[in-house]
């Protein structure tokens, strides 16, 4: 496609070995980390719209939403304290992601998963026992530590364990888990599972255990013939050991493409507006005229759509590639958000007074489901997959920490200001997010190359081949002969 660098057939190495049952099991257990994030996304909006919850912890909001006067429908749930309950988790996750980066690099991937699972479990217990807002916030902060560690380590773990040809599908197992909510169960699964998971060959090499790393690679590939792949891993590890300050080095020009992806992709992911829908779906549906029970049922429907649509990505990401899913999803989200904005403008106007007919409500629900589906097979999974697979080993932990921290800080920002934005922007809020979707779709078209089937240690080949990023990559950073690269200069 125009704008995307390509590696010619045979330019990327095809290592021997297949997808073993050992890899599938370890990746499945590791993907349980996504349940930590999914738990929060699944319950936050539902809980914050429940009458009993509002009565017990936010009585002013409860009285406000019962007001049958002329108050704008857009402003019924506008409360900074209520949004702080939701968004405080993401501040904790932001801070935790930097500590997780150090733990992941120095002590291995499985250690980070253990810490994340235990922290999340403690937070779930505190929240379950909460009797006041202070306990709610403390519990949310502990949940945030768990989410920060899980989001930092799990995508990296999955990308390092999986063969290149199925890396996308296995990594999206993380996103698949995000779409399912099971309260404290995910924390128990990840904590217990982490004691039995092996560490990745990359991580074992990073800590200097060469023989152990080779044996692990042979085990996960299901073949003793791993010399070529192991040599590439070893070379990358030796190069990484020369980098003593990954946070400083990732700012160097040669890592400009990776730094850009680890910053802009999570930023754009949050400004699709998805967490507005997933956090506050019941609140949003209740605001625009659905009854209490109908709003919760509508939120369940969008959740089911999210799960099913994520399966589309699992089965297509390694067959058709990342770029086509990014682009199609962006166009579909843009259309849906614009149509929702138009519907709300026509029915509620600027004053926020009006009602939806059954047909109108069903149409809005359809549009939101179509929007959720588009996100679930594009920016949802790919927003985690692409940043986790494009970084060289020497900057991988730093790059993923930047990815997670950027994601968390803008999740916090969007979560904290959404209800106020809905009150002040009204239907224009959907056009606001649609504008960002348009920008990010153009960004992908020109600036994001295709990473499908490229071995994780050979990503510099892809960057070197790109029409724009190639100038940042020195020849010595590319494994193998540079004459195998054919840049696509078409813009």
PDB file of N, CA and C in Angstrom, residues 376-427:
ATOM      1  N   UNK A 376     -12.817  -3.050  17.905  1.00  0.00           N
ATOM      2  CA  UNK A 376     -12.405  -4.346  18.435  1.00  0.00           C
ATOM      3  C   UNK A 376     -11.575  -5.154  17.450  1.00  0.00           C
ATOM      4  N   UNK A 377     -11.712  -4.886  16.142  1.00  0.00           N
ATOM      5  CA  UNK A 377     -10.838  -5.603  15.209  1.00  0.00           C
ATOM      6  C   UNK A 377      -9.746  -4.708  14.631  1.00  0.00           C
ATOM      7  N   UNK A 378      -9.622  -3.489  15.168  1.00  0.00           N
ATOM      8  CA  UNK A 378      -8.564  -2.616  14.662  1.00  0.00           C
ATOM      9  C   UNK A 378      -7.766  -1.993  15.805  1.00  0.00           C
ATOM     10  N   UNK A 379      -8.129  -0.799  16.218  1.00  0.00           N
ATOM     11  CA  UNK A 379      -7.323  -0.063  17.183  1.00  0.00           C
ATOM     12  C   UNK A 379      -7.277  -0.718  18.559  1.00  0.00           C
ATOM     13  N   UNK A 380      -8.268  -1.533  18.901  1.00  0.00           N
ATOM     14  CA  UNK A 380      -8.239  -2.212  20.193  1.00  0.00           C
ATOM     15  C   UNK A 380      -7.052  -3.145  20.319  1.00  0.00           C
ATOM     16  N   UNK A 381      -7.021  -4.243  19.550  1.00  0.00           N
ATOM     17  CA  UNK A 381      -5.891  -5.164  19.661  1.00  0.00           C
ATOM     18  C   UNK A 381      -4.603  -4.630  19.066  1.00  0.00           C
ATOM     19  N   UNK A 382      -4.695  -3.918  17.936  1.00  0.00           N
ATOM     20  CA  UNK A 382      -3.474  -3.471  17.265  1.00  0.00           C
ATOM     21  C   UNK A 382      -2.777  -2.360  18.040  1.00  0.00           C
ATOM     22  N   UNK A 383      -3.528  -1.615  18.829  1.00  0.00           N
ATOM     23  CA  UNK A 383      -2.924  -0.583  19.663  1.00  0.00           C
ATOM     24  C   UNK A 383      -1.972  -1.144  20.692  1.00  0.00           C
ATOM     25  N   UNK A 384      -2.174  -2.413  21.076  1.00  0.00           N
ATOM     26  CA  UNK A 384      -1.243  -3.095  21.980  1.00  0.00           C
ATOM     27  C   UNK A 384      -0.234  -3.927  21.208  1.00  0.00           C
ATOM     28  N   UNK A 385      -0.665  -4.552  20.127  1.00  0.00           N
ATOM     29  CA  UNK A 385       0.209  -5.449  19.372  1.00  0.00           C
ATOM     30  C   UNK A 385       1.372  -4.717  18.713  1.00  0.00           C
ATOM     31  N   UNK A 386       1.085  -3.688  17.939  1.00  0.00           N
ATOM     32  CA  UNK A 386       2.129  -3.056  17.130  1.00  0.00           C
ATOM     33  C   UNK A 386       3.243  -2.438  17.987  1.00  0.00           C
ATOM     34  N   UNK A 387       2.950  -1.642  19.016  1.00  0.00           N
ATOM     35  CA  UNK A 387       4.058  -1.109  19.821  1.00  0.00           C
ATOM     36  C   UNK A 387       4.880  -2.202  20.502  1.00  0.00           C
ATOM     37  N   UNK A 388       4.249  -3.317  20.864  1.00  0.00           N
ATOM     38  CA  UNK A 388       4.987  -4.375  21.573  1.00  0.00           C
ATOM     39  C   UNK A 388       5.905  -5.160  20.658  1.00  0.00           C
ATOM     40  N   UNK A 389       5.676  -5.121  19.336  1.00  0.00           N
ATOM     41  CA  UNK A 389       6.472  -5.940  18.428  1.00  0.00           C
ATOM     42  C   UNK A 389       7.510  -5.167  17.626  1.00  0.00           C
ATOM     43  N   UNK A 390       7.479  -3.843  17.664  1.00  0.00           N
ATOM     44  CA  UNK A 390       8.366  -3.084  16.776  1.00  0.00           C
ATOM     45  C   UNK A 390       9.682  -2.671  17.412  1.00  0.00           C
ATOM     46  N   UNK A 391       9.811  -2.792  18.741  1.00  0.00           N
ATOM     47  CA  UNK A 391      11.011  -2.288  19.417  1.00  0.00           C
ATOM     48  C   UNK A 391      12.109  -3.343  19.484  1.00  0.00           C
ATOM     49  N   UNK A 392      13.361  -2.904  19.251  1.00  0.00           N
ATOM     50  CA  UNK A 392      14.517  -3.763  19.441  1.00  0.00           C
ATOM     51  C   UNK A 392      14.656  -4.116  20.922  1.00  0.00           C
ATOM     52  N   UNK A 393      15.324  -5.236  21.207  1.00  0.00           N
ATOM     53  CA  UNK A 393      15.414  -5.737  22.576  1.00  0.00           C
ATOM     54  C   UNK A 393      16.001  -4.707  23.529  1.00  0.00           C
ATOM     55  N   UNK A 394      16.998  -3.951  23.077  1.00  0.00           N
ATOM     56  CA  UNK A 394      17.676  -3.019  23.976  1.00  0.00           C
ATOM     57  C   UNK A 394      16.791  -1.875  24.452  1.00  0.00           C
ATOM     58  N   UNK A 395      15.688  -1.628  23.752  1.00  0.00           N
ATOM     59  CA  UNK A 395      14.775  -0.555  24.180  1.00  0.00           C
ATOM     60  C   UNK A 395      13.366  -1.085  24.409  1.00  0.00           C
ATOM     61  N   UNK A 396      13.199  -2.407  24.371  1.00  0.00           N
ATOM     62  CA  UNK A 396      11.837  -2.973  24.407  1.00  0.00           C
ATOM     63  C   UNK A 396      11.107  -2.664  25.697  1.00  0.00           C
ATOM     64  N   UNK A 397      11.777  -2.822  26.844  1.00  0.00           N
ATOM     65  CA  UNK A 397      11.100  -2.560  28.119  1.00  0.00           C
ATOM     66  C   UNK A 397      10.765  -1.079  28.250  1.00  0.00           C
ATOM     67  N   UNK A 398      11.680  -0.212  27.820  1.00  0.00           N
ATOM     68  CA  UNK A 398      11.418   1.231  27.875  1.00  0.00           C
ATOM     69  C   UNK A 398      10.294   1.605  26.912  1.00  0.00           C
ATOM     70  N   UNK A 399      10.327   1.036  25.702  1.00  0.00           N
ATOM     71  CA  UNK A 399       9.286   1.332  24.724  1.00  0.00           C
ATOM     72  C   UNK A 399       7.916   0.908  25.198  1.00  0.00           C
ATOM     73  N   UNK A 400       7.833  -0.276  25.814  1.00  0.00           N
ATOM     74  CA  UNK A 400       6.541  -0.740  26.295  1.00  0.00           C
ATOM     75  C   UNK A 400       6.068   0.079  27.486  1.00  0.00           C
ATOM     76  N   UNK A 401       7.001   0.528  28.327  1.00  0.00           N
ATOM     77  CA  UNK A 401       6.617   1.400  29.442  1.00  0.00           C
ATOM     78  C   UNK A 401       6.052   2.715  28.928  1.00  0.00           C
ATOM     79  N   UNK A 402       6.665   3.257  27.874  1.00  0.00           N
ATOM     80  CA  UNK A 402       6.145   4.484  27.257  1.00  0.00           C
ATOM     81  C   UNK A 402       4.774   4.223  26.662  1.00  0.00           C
ATOM     82  N   UNK A 403       4.623   3.087  26.000  1.00  0.00           N
ATOM     83  CA  UNK A 403       3.343   2.708  25.417  1.00  0.00           C
ATOM     84  C   UNK A 403       2.247   2.654  26.486  1.00  0.00           C
ATOM     85  N   UNK A 404       2.525   1.940  27.575  1.00  0.00           N
ATOM     86  CA  UNK A 404       1.530   1.775  28.639  1.00  0.00           C
ATOM     87  C   UNK A 404       1.249   3.102  29.339  1.00  0.00           C
ATOM     88  N   UNK A 405       2.320   3.846  29.664  1.00  0.00           N
ATOM     89  CA  UNK A 405       2.123   5.094  30.402  1.00  0.00           C
ATOM     90  C   UNK A 405       1.356   6.119  29.568  1.00  0.00           C
ATOM     91  N   UNK A 406       1.653   6.182  28.264  1.00  0.00           N
ATOM     92  CA  UNK A 406       0.892   7.083  27.397  1.00  0.00           C
ATOM     93  C   UNK A 406      -0.566   6.667  27.343  1.00  0.00           C
ATOM     94  N   UNK A 407      -0.791   5.363  27.209  1.00  0.00           N
ATOM     95  CA  UNK A 407      -2.154   4.853  27.190  1.00  0.00           C
ATOM     96  C   UNK A 407      -2.887   5.196  28.482  1.00  0.00           C
ATOM     97  N   UNK A 408      -2.222   4.976  29.611  1.00  0.00           N
ATOM     98  CA  UNK A 408      -2.879   5.195  30.905  1.00  0.00           C
ATOM     99  C   UNK A 408      -3.161   6.666  31.176  1.00  0.00           C
ATOM    100  N   UNK A 409      -2.198   7.539  30.840  1.00  0.00           N
ATOM    101  CA  UNK A 409      -2.415   8.952  31.161  1.00  0.00           C
ATOM    102  C   UNK A 409      -3.559   9.536  30.340  1.00  0.00           C
ATOM    103  N   UNK A 410      -3.673   9.099  29.083  1.00  0.00           N
ATOM    104  CA  UNK A 410      -4.766   9.630  28.280  1.00  0.00           C
ATOM    105  C   UNK A 410      -6.077   8.895  28.541  1.00  0.00           C
ATOM    106  N   UNK A 411      -6.002   7.654  29.039  1.00  0.00           N
ATOM    107  CA  UNK A 411      -7.210   7.007  29.542  1.00  0.00           C
ATOM    108  C   UNK A 411      -7.731   7.779  30.745  1.00  0.00           C
ATOM    109  N   UNK A 412      -6.807   8.193  31.620  1.00  0.00           N
ATOM    110  CA  UNK A 412      -7.191   8.998  32.784  1.00  0.00           C
ATOM    111  C   UNK A 412      -7.817  10.323  32.342  1.00  0.00           C
ATOM    112  N   UNK A 413      -7.151  10.999  31.418  1.00  0.00           N
ATOM    113  CA  UNK A 413      -7.642  12.297  30.967  1.00  0.00           C
ATOM    114  C   UNK A 413      -9.047  12.175  30.375  1.00  0.00           C
ATOM    115  N   UNK A 414      -9.220  11.227  29.448  1.00  0.00           N
ATOM    116  CA  UNK A 414     -10.515  11.057  28.802  1.00  0.00           C
ATOM    117  C   UNK A 414     -11.572  10.628  29.817  1.00  0.00           C
ATOM    118  N   UNK A 415     -11.202   9.678  30.691  1.00  0.00           N
ATOM    119  CA  UNK A 415     -12.151   9.225  31.691  1.00  0.00           C
ATOM    120  C   UNK A 415     -12.555  10.317  32.662  1.00  0.00           C
ATOM    121  N   UNK A 416     -11.596  11.164  33.024  1.00  0.00           N
ATOM    122  CA  UNK A 416     -11.872  12.210  34.013  1.00  0.00           C
ATOM    123  C   UNK A 416     -12.723  13.341  33.448  1.00  0.00           C
ATOM    124  N   UNK A 417     -12.537  13.665  32.196  1.00  0.00           N
ATOM    125  CA  UNK A 417     -13.224  14.842  31.641  1.00  0.00           C
ATOM    126  C   UNK A 417     -14.440  14.490  30.794  1.00  0.00           C
ATOM    127  N   UNK A 418     -14.685  13.195  30.538  1.00  0.00           N
ATOM    128  CA  UNK A 418     -15.746  12.843  29.595  1.00  0.00           C
ATOM    129  C   UNK A 418     -17.109  13.384  29.992  1.00  0.00           C
ATOM    130  N   UNK A 419     -17.525  13.157  31.250  1.00  0.00           N
ATOM    131  CA  UNK A 419     -18.875  13.569  31.640  1.00  0.00           C
ATOM    132  C   UNK A 419     -19.025  15.084  31.584  1.00  0.00           C
ATOM    133  N   UNK A 420     -17.948  15.805  31.907  1.00  0.00           N
ATOM    134  CA  UNK A 420     -17.995  17.263  31.769  1.00  0.00           C
ATOM    135  C   UNK A 420     -18.022  17.665  30.297  1.00  0.00           C
ATOM    136  N   UNK A 421     -17.248  16.965  29.472  1.00  0.00           N
ATOM    137  CA  UNK A 421     -17.257  17.249  28.036  1.00  0.00           C
ATOM    138  C   UNK A 421     -18.622  16.971  27.431  1.00  0.00           C
ATOM    139  N   UNK A 422     -19.255  15.875  27.865  1.00  0.00           N
ATOM    140  CA  UNK A 422     -20.598  15.564  27.369  1.00  0.00           C
ATOM    141  C   UNK A 422     -21.574  16.670  27.751  1.00  0.00           C
ATOM    142  N   UNK A 423     -21.402  17.198  28.956  1.00  0.00           N
ATOM    143  CA  UNK A 423     -22.280  18.279  29.431  1.00  0.00           C
ATOM    144  C   UNK A 423     -22.077  19.553  28.621  1.00  0.00           C
ATOM    145  N   UNK A 424     -20.818  19.871  28.259  1.00  0.00           N
ATOM    146  CA  UNK A 424     -20.528  21.133  27.588  1.00  0.00           C
ATOM    147  C   UNK A 424     -20.467  21.028  26.065  1.00  0.00           C
ATOM    148  N   UNK A 425     -19.903  19.914  25.556  1.00  0.00           N
ATOM    149  CA  UNK A 425     -19.820  19.729  24.103  1.00  0.00           C
ATOM    150  C   UNK A 425     -21.123  19.202  23.519  1.00  0.00           C
ATOM    151  N   UNK A 426     -21.891  18.517  24.378  1.00  0.00           N
ATOM    152  CA  UNK A 426     -23.159  17.906  23.964  1.00  0.00           C
ATOM    153  C   UNK A 426     -22.924  16.935  22.807  1.00  0.00           C
ATOM    154  N   UNK A 427     -23.757  16.978  21.779  1.00  0.00           N
ATOM    155  CA  UNK A 427     -23.592  16.037  20.667  1.00  0.00           C
ATOM    156  C   UNK A 427     -22.280  16.257  19.927  1.00  0.00           C
TER     157      UNK A 427
END
